[in-house]
XYZ file of C-alpha atoms in Angstrom:
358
model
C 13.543 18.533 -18.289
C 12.395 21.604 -20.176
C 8.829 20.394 -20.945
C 8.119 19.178 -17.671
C 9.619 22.354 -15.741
C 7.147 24.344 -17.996
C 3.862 22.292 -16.357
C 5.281 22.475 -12.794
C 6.762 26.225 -13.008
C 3.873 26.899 -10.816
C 3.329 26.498 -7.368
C -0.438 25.625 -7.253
C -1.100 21.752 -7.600
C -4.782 21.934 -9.648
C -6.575 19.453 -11.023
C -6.126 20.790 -14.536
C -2.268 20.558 -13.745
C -2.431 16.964 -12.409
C -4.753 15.779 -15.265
C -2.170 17.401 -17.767
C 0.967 15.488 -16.314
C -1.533 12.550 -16.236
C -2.385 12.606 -19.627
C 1.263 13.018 -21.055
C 1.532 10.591 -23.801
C 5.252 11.134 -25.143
C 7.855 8.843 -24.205
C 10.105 11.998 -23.709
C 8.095 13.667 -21.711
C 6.886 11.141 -19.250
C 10.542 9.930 -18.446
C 11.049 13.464 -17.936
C 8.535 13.262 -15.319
C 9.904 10.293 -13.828
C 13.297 11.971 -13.722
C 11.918 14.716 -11.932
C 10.180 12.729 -9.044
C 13.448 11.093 -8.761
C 15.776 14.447 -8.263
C 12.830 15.470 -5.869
C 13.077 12.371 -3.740
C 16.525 12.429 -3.340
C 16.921 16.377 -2.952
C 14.427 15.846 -0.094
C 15.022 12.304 1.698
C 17.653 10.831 -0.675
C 17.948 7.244 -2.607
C 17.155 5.260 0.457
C 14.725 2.341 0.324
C 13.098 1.162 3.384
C 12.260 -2.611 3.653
C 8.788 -3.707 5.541
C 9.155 -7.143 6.292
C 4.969 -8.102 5.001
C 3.356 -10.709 7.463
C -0.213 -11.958 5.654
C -1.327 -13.067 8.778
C -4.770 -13.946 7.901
C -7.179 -13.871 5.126
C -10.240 -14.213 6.482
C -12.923 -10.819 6.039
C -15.749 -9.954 7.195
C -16.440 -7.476 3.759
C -17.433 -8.303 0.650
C -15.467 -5.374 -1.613
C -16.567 -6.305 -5.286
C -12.664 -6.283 -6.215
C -11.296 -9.134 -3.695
C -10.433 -12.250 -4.458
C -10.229 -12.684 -0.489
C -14.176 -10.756 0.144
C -16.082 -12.953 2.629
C -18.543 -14.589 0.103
C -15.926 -15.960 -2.227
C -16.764 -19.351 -0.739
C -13.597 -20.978 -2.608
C -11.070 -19.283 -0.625
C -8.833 -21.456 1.686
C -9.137 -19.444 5.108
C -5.737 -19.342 6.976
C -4.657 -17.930 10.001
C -1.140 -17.723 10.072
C 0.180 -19.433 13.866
C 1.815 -17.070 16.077
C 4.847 -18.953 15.910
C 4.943 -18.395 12.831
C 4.217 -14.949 12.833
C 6.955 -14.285 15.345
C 9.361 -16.376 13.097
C 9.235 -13.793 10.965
C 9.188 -10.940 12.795
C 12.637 -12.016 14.021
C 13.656 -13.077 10.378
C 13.018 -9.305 9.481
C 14.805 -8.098 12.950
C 17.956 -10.474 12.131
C 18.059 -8.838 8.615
C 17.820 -5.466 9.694
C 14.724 -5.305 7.867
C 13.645 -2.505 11.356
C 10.038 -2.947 10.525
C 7.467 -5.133 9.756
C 3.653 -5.061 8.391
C 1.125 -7.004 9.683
C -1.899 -7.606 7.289
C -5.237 -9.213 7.153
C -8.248 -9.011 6.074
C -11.314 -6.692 7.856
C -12.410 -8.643 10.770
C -13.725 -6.220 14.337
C -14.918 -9.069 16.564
C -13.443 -9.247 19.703
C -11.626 -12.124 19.667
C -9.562 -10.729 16.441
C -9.044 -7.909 18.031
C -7.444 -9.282 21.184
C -5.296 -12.038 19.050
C -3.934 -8.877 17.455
C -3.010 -7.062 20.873
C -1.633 -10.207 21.567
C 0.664 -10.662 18.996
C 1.958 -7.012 19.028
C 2.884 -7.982 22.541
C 4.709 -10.752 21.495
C 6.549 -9.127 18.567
C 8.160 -7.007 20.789
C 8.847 -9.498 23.185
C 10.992 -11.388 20.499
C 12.665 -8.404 19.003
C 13.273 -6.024 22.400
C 11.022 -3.381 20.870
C 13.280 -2.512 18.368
C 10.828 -3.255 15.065
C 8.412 -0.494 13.986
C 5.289 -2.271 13.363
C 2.295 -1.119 10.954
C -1.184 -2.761 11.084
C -3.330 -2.957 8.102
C -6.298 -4.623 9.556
C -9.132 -2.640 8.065
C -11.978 -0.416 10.169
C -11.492 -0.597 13.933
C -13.470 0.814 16.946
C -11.142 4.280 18.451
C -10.457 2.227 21.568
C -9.423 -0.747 19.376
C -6.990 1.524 17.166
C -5.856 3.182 21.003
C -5.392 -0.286 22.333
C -3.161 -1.511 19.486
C -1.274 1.765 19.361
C -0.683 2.712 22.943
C 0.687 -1.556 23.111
C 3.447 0.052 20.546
C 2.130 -0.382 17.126
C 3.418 2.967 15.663
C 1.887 2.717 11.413
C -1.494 2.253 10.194
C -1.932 1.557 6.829
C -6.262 2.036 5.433
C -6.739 2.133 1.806
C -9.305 4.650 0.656
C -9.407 2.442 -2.666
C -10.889 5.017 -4.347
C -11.933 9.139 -3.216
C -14.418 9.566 -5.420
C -17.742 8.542 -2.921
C -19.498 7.695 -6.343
C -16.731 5.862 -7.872
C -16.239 4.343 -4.427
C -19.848 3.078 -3.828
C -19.605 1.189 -7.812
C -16.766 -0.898 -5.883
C -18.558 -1.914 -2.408
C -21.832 -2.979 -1.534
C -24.222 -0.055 -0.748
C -24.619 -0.657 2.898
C -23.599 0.554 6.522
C -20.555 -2.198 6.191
C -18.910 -0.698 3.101
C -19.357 3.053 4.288
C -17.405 5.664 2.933
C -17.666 8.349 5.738
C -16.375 5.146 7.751
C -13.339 4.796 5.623
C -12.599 8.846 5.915
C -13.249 8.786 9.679
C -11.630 5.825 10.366
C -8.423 7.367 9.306
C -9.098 10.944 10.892
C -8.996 8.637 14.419
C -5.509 6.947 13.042
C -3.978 10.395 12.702
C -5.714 11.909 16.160
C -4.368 9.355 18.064
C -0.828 9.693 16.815
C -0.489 6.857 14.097
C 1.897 7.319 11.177
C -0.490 6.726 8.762
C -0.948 5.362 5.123
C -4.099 5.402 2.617
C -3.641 4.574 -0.703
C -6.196 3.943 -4.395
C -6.362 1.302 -7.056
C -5.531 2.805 -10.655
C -7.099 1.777 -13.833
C -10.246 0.524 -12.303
C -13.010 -0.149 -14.788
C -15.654 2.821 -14.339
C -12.631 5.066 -13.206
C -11.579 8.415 -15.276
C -8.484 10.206 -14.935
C -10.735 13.111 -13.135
C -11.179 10.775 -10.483
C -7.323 10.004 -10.423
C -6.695 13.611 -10.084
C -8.463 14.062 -7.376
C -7.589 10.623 -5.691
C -3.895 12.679 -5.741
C -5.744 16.010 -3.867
C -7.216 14.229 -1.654
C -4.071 11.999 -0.592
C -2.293 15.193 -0.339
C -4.003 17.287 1.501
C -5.301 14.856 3.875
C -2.514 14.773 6.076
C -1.096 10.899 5.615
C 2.415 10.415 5.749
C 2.850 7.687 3.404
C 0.913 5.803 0.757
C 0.498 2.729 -0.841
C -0.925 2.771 -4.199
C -0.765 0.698 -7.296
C -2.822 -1.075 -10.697
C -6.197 -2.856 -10.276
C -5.415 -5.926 -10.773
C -9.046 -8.396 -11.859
C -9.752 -11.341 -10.252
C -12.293 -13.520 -11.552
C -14.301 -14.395 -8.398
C -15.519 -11.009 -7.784
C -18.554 -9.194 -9.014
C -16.092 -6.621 -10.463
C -14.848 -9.069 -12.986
C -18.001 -8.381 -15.275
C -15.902 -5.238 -16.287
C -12.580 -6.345 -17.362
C -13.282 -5.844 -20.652
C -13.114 -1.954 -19.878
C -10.216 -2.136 -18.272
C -7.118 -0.607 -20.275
C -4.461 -2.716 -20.925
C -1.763 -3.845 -18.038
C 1.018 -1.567 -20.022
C -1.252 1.656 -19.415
C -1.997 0.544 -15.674
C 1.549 0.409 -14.871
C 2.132 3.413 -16.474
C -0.553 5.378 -14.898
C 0.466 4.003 -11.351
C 4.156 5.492 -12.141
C 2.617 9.036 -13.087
C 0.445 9.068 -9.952
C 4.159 7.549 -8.095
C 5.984 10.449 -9.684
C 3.137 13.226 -8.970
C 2.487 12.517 -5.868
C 5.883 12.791 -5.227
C 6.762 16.145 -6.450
C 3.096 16.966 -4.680
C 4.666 15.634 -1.295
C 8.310 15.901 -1.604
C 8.986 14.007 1.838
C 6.137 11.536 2.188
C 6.803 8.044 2.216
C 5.975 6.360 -1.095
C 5.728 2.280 -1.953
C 7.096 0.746 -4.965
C 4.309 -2.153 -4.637
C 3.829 -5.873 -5.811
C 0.834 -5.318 -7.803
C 3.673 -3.022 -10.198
C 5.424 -6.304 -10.137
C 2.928 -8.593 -11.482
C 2.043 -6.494 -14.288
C 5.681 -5.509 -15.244
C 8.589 -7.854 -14.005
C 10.207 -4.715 -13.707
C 7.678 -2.731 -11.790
C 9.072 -2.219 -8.619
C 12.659 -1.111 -9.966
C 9.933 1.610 -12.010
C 8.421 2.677 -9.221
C 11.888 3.734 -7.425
C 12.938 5.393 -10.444
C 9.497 7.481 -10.677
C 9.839 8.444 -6.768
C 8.800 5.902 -4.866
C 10.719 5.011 -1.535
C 9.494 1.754 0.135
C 9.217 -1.649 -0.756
C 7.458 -4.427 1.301
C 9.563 -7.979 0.758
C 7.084 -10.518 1.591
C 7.736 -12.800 4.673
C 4.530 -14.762 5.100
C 5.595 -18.251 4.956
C 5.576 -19.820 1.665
C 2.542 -22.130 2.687
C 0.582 -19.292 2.836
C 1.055 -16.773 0.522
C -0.862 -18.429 -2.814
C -4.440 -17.866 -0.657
C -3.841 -14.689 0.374
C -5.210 -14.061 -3.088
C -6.625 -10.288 -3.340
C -5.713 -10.314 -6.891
C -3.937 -12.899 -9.675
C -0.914 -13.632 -10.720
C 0.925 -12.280 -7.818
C 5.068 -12.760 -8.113
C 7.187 -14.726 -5.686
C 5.093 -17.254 -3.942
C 7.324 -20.076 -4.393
C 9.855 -17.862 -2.708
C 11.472 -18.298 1.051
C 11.868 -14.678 2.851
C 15.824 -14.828 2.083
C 15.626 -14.933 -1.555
C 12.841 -12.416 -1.741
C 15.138 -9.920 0.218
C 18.352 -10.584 -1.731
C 16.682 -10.507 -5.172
C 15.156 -7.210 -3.870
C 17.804 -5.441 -2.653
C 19.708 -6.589 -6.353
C 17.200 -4.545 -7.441
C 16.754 -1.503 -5.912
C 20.621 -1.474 -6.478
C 19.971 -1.405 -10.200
C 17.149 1.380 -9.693
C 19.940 3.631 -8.464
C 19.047 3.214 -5.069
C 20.361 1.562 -1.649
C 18.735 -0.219 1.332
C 18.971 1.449 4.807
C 18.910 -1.646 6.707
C 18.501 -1.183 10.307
C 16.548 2.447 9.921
C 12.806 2.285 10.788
C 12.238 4.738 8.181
C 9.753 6.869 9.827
C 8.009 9.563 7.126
C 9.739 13.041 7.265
C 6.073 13.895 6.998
C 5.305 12.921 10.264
C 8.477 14.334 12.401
C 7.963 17.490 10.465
């Protein structure tokens, strides 16, 4: 550990000192800064994973991101809505397993009628499970009194992507226009953390166009914005997207993965007690991506519960793991391994980010 004691000997998290750590290139040295985040996360929350049950309840958008294989004019997406029987099938899959929370995704829609079908199901989710699930959203932009509705009817986590904190690098990766707004993004999640949210933002690493300057600071900005945990991982292409054009920039998968564990690992020793996810986009480009991410800090994983029918065209990237997989296996094969990561699951705990009850 003496190498990467030497970087971190000081206090002050700079740029120059994140873009050094970054940049390590030894094999030595970087699973010295792995090591690191992982003494760090269990000095200060311990080897405890925390399972959120994933529901991709819908993937129907109103944006057109130029990275999405889901973005409203990629006209050969199936549209689904996932039925709320359905949805509250799962829900109680995850509260019979002890899974204690759930997420509940889709893509950005604000119309009214979404945003009452949403209220709606929140209500029912706690019907089914006596209020004893945490449950995140991660349903894009919202009005305040939408994000105070869905909140004050007990959804506790709010999970909003800043994709990228760079407003350059940012504006090379949505259309130019009052949708795709980047004060938006930052306000939106200034209203998640008035009104009480425990919230999540997270960036895509090893986009084309994207420097490690940018990386560094995506790292600043997640920690000193005040988020209590963060879900971050590799761009992963998809053809159907205007982004596409660039792939031949793109580093290979091997570096992405890599670079998502540094940024794991930093962030980490950067926020000792946030809450970190190990996510599926490590999975795809490393089989063993997820077990990686524990073992560079991370402290979450998200088993995916959206029925089976489902999952293939809820398609924000390709080559996403598991889709032939029923909710059961996905948890057991998970919780194999995060056992061989060194770590154990704390079914039944809703996990809530030391961050937040600080």
């Amino acid at each position: 550990m003496k190498l990467i004691s030497k970087i971190l000997e000081t206090p002050e998290w700079t740029k120059e000192k994140i873009v050094s750590l970054l940049t390590l290139s030894e094999e030595i040295e970087i699973n010295e800064l792995y090591k690191a985040a992982e003494q760090c996360r269990n000095i200060h929350i311990g080897n405890n994973v925390y399972f959120r049950g994933l529901i991709e309840y819908s993937n129907r958008c109103s944006k057109n991101c130029f990275y999405c294989g889901i973005r409203a004019k990629n006209k050969n997406a199936f549209r689904y809505d996932v039925s709320d029987n359905e949805v509250i099938e799962a829900a109680e899959f995850a509260y019979k397993n002890n899974y204690a929370s759930v997420v509940l995704q889709s893509g950005e829609l604000s119309d009214k009628a979404f945003t009452s079908h949403i209220s709606e199901l929140i209500k029912k989710i706690h019907a089914a499970t006596d209020h004893k699930l945490r449950i995140t959203l991660s349903c894009g932009e919202q009005k305040e009194k939408v994000y105070q509705e869905w909140y004050d009817l007990g959804a506790d986590r709010y999970l909003l992507r800043i994709e990228a904190s760079n407003p350059a690098l940012y504006e090379k990766i949505h259309p130019f226009n009052a949708k795709h707004s980047y004060q938006m993004r930052l306000q939106s999640l200034r209203i998640l953390m008035k009104i009480g949210y425990q919230t999540g933002t997270g960036v895509m690493i090893g986009l084309p166009l994207q420097t490690i300057d940018d990386l560094a600071s995506d790292l600043l900005f997640i920690s000193n914005s005040g988020v209590h945990m963060v879900g971050m991982g590799p761009y992963i292409e998809h053809a159907e997207t205007p982004l596409y054009k660039h792939h031949e920039l793109l580093i290979s998968p091997e570096k992405r993965v890599e670079l998502s564990l540094k940024m794991i690992a930093i962030l980490r020793l950067m926020r000792p007690s946030i809450n970190i996810a190990s996510t599926t986009a490590l999975q795809t480009l490393d089989p063993m991506g997820r077990e990686k991410g524990l073992r560079a800090g991370a402290n979450v994983i998200m088993p995916n519960i959206t029925p089976v029918r489902y999952k293939k065209d809820y398609d924000l990237y390709e080559g996403k793991p598991c889709l032939d997989d029923e909710p059961d296996e996905c948890g057991t094969c998970l919780e194999n391994r995060i056992k061989m990561a060194g770590c154990e699951v704390a079914y039944g705990n809703w996990g809530d980010s030391k961050e937040f009850s600080q």
